[in-house]
Short mmCIF file of C-alpha atoms in Angstrom, two decimals:
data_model
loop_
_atom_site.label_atom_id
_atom_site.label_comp_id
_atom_site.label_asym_id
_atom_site.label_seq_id
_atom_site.Cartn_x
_atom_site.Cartn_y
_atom_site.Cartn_z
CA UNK A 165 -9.73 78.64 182.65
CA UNK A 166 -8.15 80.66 185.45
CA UNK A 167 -7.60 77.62 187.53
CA UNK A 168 -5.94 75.95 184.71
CA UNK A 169 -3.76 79.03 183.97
CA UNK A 170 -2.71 78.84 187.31
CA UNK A 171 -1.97 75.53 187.66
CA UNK A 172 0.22 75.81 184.55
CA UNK A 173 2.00 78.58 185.58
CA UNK A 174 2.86 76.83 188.75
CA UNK A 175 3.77 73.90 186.92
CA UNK A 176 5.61 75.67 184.41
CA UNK A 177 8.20 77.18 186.77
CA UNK A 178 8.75 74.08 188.80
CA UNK A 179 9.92 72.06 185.81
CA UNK A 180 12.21 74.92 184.66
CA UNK A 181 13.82 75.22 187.72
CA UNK A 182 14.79 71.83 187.69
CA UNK A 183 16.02 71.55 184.50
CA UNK A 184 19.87 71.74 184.37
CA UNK A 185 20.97 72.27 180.28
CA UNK A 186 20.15 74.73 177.80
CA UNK A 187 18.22 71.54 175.99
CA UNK A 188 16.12 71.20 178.71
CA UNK A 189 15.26 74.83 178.62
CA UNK A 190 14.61 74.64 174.97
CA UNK A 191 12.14 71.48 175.48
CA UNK A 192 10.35 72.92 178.23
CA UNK A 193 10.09 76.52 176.28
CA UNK A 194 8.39 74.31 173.35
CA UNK A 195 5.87 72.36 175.58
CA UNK A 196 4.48 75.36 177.32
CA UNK A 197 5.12 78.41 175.16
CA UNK A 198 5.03 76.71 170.93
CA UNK A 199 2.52 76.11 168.67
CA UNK A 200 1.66 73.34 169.94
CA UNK A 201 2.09 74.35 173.86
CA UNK A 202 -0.34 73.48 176.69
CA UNK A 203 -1.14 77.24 176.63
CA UNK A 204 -2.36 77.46 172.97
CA UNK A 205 -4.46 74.71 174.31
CA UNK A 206 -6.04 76.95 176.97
CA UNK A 207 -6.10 79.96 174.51
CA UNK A 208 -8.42 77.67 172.41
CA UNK A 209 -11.34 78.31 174.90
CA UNK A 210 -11.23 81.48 174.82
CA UNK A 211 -14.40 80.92 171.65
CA UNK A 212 -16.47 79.54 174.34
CA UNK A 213 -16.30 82.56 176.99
CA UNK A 214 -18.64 85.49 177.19
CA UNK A 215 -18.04 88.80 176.00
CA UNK A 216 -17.48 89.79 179.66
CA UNK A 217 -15.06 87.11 180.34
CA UNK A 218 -12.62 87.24 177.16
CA UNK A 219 -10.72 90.47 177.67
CA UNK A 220 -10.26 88.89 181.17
CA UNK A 221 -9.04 85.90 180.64
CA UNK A 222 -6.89 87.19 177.91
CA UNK A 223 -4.75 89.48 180.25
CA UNK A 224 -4.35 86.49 182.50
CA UNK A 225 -3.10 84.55 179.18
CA UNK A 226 -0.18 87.59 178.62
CA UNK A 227 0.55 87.41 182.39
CA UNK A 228 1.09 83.58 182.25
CA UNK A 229 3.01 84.00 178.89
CA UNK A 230 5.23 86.86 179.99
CA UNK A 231 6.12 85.23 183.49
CA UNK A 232 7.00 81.67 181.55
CA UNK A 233 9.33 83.35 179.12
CA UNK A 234 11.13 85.70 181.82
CA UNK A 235 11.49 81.73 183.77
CA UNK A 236 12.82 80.50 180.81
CA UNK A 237 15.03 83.66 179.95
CA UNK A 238 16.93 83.48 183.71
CA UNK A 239 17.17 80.04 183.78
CA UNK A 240 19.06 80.69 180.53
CA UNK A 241 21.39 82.37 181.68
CA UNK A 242 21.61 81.10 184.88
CA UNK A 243 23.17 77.85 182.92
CA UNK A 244 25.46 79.38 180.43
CA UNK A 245 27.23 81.24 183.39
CA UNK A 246 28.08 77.78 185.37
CA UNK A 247 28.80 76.35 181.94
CA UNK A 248 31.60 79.42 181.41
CA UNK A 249 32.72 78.98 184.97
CA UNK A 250 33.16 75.42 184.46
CA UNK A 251 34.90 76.13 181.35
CA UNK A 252 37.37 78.61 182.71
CA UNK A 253 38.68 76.12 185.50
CA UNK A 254 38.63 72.59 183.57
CA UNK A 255 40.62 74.73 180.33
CA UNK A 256 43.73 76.18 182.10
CA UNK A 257 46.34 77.96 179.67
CA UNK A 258 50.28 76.69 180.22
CA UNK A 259 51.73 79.46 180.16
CA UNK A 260 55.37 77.68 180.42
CA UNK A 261 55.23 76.31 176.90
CA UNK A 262 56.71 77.30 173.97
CA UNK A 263 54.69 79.41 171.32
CA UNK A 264 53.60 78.15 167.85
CA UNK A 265 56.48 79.13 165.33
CA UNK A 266 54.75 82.09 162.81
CA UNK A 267 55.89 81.63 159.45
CA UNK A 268 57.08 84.38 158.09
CA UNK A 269 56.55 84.84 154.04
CA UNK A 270 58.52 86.38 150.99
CA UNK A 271 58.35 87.83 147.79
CA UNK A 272 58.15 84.82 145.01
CA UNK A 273 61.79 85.27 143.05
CA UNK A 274 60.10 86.37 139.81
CA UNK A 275 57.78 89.61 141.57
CA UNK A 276 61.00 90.18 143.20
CA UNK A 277 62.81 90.66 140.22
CA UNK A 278 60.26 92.45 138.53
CA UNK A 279 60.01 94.76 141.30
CA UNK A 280 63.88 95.00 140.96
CA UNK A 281 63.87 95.59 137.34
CA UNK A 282 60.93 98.39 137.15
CA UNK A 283 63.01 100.02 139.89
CA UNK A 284 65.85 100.35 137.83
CA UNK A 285 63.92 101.81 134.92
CA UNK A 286 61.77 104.11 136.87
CA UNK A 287 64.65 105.58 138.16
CA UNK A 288 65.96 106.29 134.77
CA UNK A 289 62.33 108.51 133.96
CA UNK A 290 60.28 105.07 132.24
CA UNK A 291 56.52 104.96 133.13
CA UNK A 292 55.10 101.44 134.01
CA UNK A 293 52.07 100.47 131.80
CA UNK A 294 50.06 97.47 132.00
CA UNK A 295 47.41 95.92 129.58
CA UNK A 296 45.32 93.11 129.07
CA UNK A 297 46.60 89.61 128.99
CA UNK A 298 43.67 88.27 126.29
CA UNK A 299 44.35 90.19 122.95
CA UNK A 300 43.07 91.44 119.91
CA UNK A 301 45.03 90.18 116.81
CA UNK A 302 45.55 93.83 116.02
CA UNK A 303 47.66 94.72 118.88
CA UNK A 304 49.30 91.21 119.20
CA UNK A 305 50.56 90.91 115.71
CA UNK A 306 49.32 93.49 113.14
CA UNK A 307 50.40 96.66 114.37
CA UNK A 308 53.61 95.20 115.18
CA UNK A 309 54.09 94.78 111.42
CA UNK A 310 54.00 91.00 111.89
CA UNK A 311 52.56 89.50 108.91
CA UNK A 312 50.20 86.75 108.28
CA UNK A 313 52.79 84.26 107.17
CA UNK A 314 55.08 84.65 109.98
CA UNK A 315 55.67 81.61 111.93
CA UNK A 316 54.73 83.11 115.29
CA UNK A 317 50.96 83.76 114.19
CA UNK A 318 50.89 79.68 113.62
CA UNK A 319 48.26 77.66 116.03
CA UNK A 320 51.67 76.06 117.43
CA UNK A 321 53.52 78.92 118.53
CA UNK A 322 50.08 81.02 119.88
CA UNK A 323 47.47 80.68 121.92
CA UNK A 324 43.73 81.30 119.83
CA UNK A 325 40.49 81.78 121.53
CA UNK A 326 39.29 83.05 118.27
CA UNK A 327 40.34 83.88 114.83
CA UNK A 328 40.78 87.74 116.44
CA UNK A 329 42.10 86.83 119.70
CA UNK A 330 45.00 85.68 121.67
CA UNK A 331 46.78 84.96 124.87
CA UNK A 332 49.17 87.68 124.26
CA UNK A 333 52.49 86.46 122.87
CA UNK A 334 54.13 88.92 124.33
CA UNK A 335 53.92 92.43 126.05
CA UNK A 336 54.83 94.79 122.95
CA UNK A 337 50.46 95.46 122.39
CA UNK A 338 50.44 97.51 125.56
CA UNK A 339 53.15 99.73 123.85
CA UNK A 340 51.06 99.90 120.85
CA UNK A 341 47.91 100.54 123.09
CA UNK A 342 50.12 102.94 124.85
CA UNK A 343 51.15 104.92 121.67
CA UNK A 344 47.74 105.56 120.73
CA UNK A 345 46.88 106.96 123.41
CA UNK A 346 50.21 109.11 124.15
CA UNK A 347 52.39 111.86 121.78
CA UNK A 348 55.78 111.68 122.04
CA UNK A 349 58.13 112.31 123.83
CA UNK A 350 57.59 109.16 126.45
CA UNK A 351 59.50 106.76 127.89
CA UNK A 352 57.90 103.41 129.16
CA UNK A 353 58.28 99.75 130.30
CA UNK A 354 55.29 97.23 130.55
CA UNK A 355 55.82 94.06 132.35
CA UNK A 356 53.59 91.49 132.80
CA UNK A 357 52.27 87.63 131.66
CA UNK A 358 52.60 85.98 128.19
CA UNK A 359 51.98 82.84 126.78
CA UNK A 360 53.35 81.01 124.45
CA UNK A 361 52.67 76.77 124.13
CA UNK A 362 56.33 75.53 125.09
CA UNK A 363 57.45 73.60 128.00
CA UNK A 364 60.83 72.35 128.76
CA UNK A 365 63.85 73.38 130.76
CA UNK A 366 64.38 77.03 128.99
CA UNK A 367 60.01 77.70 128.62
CA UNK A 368 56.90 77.66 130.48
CA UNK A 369 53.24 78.37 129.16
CA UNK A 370 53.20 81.31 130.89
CA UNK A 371 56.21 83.44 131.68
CA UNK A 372 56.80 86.98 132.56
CA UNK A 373 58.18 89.50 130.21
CA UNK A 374 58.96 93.23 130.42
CA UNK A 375 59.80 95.51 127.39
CA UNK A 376 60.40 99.09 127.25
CA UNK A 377 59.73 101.87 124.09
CA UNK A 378 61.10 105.55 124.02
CA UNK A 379 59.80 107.47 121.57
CA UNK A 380 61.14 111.37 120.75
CA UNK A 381 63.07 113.33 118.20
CA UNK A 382 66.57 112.13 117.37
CA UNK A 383 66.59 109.09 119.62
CA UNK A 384 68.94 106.85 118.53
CA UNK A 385 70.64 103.34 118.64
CA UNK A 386 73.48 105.11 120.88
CA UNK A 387 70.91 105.93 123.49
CA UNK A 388 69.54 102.27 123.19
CA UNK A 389 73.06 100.78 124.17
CA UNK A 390 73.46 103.36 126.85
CA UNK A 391 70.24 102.71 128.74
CA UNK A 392 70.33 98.44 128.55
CA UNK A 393 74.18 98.92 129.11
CA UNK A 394 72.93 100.70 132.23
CA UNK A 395 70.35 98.41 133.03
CA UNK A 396 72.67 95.20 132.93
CA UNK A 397 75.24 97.28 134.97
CA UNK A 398 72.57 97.85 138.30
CA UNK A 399 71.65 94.12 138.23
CA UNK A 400 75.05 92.21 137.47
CA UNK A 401 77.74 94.78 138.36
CA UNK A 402 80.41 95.97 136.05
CA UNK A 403 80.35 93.34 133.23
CA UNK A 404 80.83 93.13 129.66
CA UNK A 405 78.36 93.30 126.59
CA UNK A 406 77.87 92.71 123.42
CA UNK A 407 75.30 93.38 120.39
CA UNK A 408 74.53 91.16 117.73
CA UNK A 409 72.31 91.75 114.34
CA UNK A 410 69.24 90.01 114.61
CA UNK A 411 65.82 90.37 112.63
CA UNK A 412 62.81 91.17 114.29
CA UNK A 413 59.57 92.41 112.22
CA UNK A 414 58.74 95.43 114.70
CA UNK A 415 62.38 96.73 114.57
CA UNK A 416 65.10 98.06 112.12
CA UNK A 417 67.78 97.47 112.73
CA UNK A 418 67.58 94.78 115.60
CA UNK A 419 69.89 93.11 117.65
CA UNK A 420 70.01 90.53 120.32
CA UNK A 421 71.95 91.81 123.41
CA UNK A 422 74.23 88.63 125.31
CA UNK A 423 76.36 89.65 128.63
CA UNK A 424 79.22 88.27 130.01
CA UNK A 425 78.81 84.66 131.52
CA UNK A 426 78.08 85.48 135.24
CA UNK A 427 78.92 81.88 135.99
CA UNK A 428 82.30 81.70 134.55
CA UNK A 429 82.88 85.66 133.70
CA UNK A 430 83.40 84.57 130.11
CA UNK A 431 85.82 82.21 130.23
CA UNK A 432 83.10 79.09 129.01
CA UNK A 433 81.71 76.89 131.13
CA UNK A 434 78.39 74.58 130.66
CA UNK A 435 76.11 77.48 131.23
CA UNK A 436 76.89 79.28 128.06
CA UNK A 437 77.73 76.53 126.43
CA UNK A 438 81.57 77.37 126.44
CA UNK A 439 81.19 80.61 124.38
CA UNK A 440 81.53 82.88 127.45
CA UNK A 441 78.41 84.72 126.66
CA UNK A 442 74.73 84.35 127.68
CA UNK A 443 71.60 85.75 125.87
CA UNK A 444 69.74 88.45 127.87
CA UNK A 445 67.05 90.05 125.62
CA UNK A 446 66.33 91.40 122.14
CA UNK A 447 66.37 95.49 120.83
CA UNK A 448 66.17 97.66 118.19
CA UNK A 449 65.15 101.17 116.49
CA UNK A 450 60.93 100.68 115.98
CA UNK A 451 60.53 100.15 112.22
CA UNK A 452 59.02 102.90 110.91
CA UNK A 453 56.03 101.04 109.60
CA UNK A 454 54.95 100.47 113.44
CA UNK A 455 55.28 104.24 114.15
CA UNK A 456 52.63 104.98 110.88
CA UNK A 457 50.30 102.31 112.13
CA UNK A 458 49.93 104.57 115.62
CA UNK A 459 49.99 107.53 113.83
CA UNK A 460 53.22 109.03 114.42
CA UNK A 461 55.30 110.54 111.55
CA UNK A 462 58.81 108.47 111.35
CA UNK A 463 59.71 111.13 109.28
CA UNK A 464 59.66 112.87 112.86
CA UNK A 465 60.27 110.64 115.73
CA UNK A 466 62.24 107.84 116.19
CA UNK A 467 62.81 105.21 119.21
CA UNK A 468 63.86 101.84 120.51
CA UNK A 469 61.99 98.80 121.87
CA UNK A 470 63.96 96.58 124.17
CA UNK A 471 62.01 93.28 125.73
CA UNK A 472 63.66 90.82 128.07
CA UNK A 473 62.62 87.46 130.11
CA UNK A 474 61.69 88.66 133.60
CA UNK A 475 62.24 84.43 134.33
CA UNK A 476 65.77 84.69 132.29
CA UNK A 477 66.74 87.51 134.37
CA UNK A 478 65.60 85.66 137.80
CA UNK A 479 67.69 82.75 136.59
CA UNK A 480 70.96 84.35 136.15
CA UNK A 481 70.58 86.37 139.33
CA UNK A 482 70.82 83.07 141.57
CA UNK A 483 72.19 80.18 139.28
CA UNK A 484 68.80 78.66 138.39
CA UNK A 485 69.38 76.48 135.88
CA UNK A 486 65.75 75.08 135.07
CA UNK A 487 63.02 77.74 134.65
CA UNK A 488 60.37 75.28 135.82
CA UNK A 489 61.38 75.51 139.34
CA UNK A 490 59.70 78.78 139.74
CA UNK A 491 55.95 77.39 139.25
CA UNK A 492 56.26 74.17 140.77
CA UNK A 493 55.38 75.56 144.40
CA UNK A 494 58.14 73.01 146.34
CA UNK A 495 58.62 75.00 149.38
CA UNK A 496 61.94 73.83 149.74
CA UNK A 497 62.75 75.82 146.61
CA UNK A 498 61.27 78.78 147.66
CA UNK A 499 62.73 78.98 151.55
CA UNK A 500 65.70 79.81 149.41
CA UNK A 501 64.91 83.10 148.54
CA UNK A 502 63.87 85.01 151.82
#
């Protein structure tokens, strides 16, 4: 056996010397050091040796495995630093040519406006609240004093994954989440998602809202016009409003809010459909049957509730005319807006 140990550790190194890839070394590695090696073959004799002879013979089999694998580990790297080498002069870097052009990215024109329009309250003392986007029927339409026969609730204007939840039709449950959970006085906005099944020019799926509450004693409809007055005033300038009666179940009294045509500065153009005036949200003092259903006294507190199209907003800022535009992801579109 020590004859054939030697010859295979002679045998052994010549071959790896010669080899010339990584492969090679891999191959060789197999035939003398694996499973299946010529030197498990040898090891196999080792039954057939005396008890003087094995502890012999099996130091000579560690010799002639160490001194194969520290071959095979040199040879190793012998070959993957002329590989580098060869690498580092065939690859050469032209330093003369022009770079690749970085992209550089922007805020989508609805966060931006968002961002814009929770600035503009925050400054004014409002905290932002958020809430979840799947809703109980509770939140969405009960405690908003929304009753079962209103058309809203139907399959065709809401979103049902069961009989007690909804895609939220719009923001107005995270004030009522927010009212349980807070005494007066507060003031607060939430925007965020809401869905609603229309599609066409004006409506998406899925649009952004953000409404606002403030709660306390004595607040009244003069500090409701003051405040949105203010608000419409930081994002179109000095401009005219107006308010209009309007009927909503979670406010009394309500009234939609329009501003001065930005296009034509209300002198009626297609826009506004020649009346000078464009719609900009809905408002109103909170009924007092939504204050009782959070437990507040109305008898002792009062507030408004204001909500407005984050989208609507967006559009009148830059002359958008089709609210699809902003989730169609054409590039071209959005290069606009940097």
């Amino acid at each position: 056996m020590k004859d054939k140990l030697s010859l295979l550790k002679n045998e052994a190194r010549q071959e790896i010397l010669n080899s010339s890839t990584l492969q090679e070394v891999e191959d060789l590695r197999v035939k003398f050091l694996g499973k299946k090696g010529q030197l498990t073959e040898i090891s196999k004799g080792m039954k057939n040796l005396s008890a003087e002879e094995r502890p012999v013979i099996g130091q000579l089999l560690n010799e002639v495995r160490n001194d194969i694998t520290e071959i095979l580990e040199s040879k190793k790297i012998e070959i993957t630093k002329e590989l580098k080498a060869k690498q580092l002069k065939e690859e050469v870097i032209d330093i003369t040519l022009s770079g690749k052009k970085v992209s550089e990215g922007s805020l989508h024109p609805i966060t931006e406006t968002a961002d814009f329009l929770k600035n503009i309250f925050m400054d004014m003392g409002f905290d932002v609240a958020d809430g979840p986007e799947v809703e109980y029927v509770k939140y969405n339409f009960d405690a908003l004093n929304i009753p079962d026969s209103h058309p809203s609730r139907d399959i065709t204007d809401t979103f049902y994954i069961s009989d007690d939840v909804v895609l939220r039709t719009q923001t107005s449950p995270v004030q009522i989440r927010y009212m349980l959970e807070h005494k007066p006085p507060f003031r607060m906005i939430c925007p965020g998602k809401v869905y609603r099944p229309d599609y066409d020019v004006s409506h998406t799926p899925m649009f952004h809202q953000m409404e606002g509450l403030m709660i306390g004693e004595n607040v009244s409809f003069a500090n409701l016009k003051a405040i949105l007055t203010e608000m419409v005033t930081k994002i179109f300038g000095d401009t005219r409003v107006r308010f209009r009666p309007h009927f909503f179940p979670f406010t009394e009294p309500s009234a939609e809010m329009d501003v001065e045509c930005v296009i034509c500065k209300g002198k009626g153009c297609r826009v506004c459909k020649g009346s000078g005036w464009l719609e900009i949200m809905g408002c109103g003092m909170v009924d007092p049957a939504v204050l009782e259903a959070v437990g507040y006294k109305a008898d002792e507190v009062s507030g408004f509730a204001f909500g407005v199209g984050i989208e609507r907003v967006t559009m009148l800022r830059h002359g958008i005319d089709d609210l699809r535009a902003f989730f169609e992801n054409d590039m071209r579109f959005l290069k606009q807006f940097k």
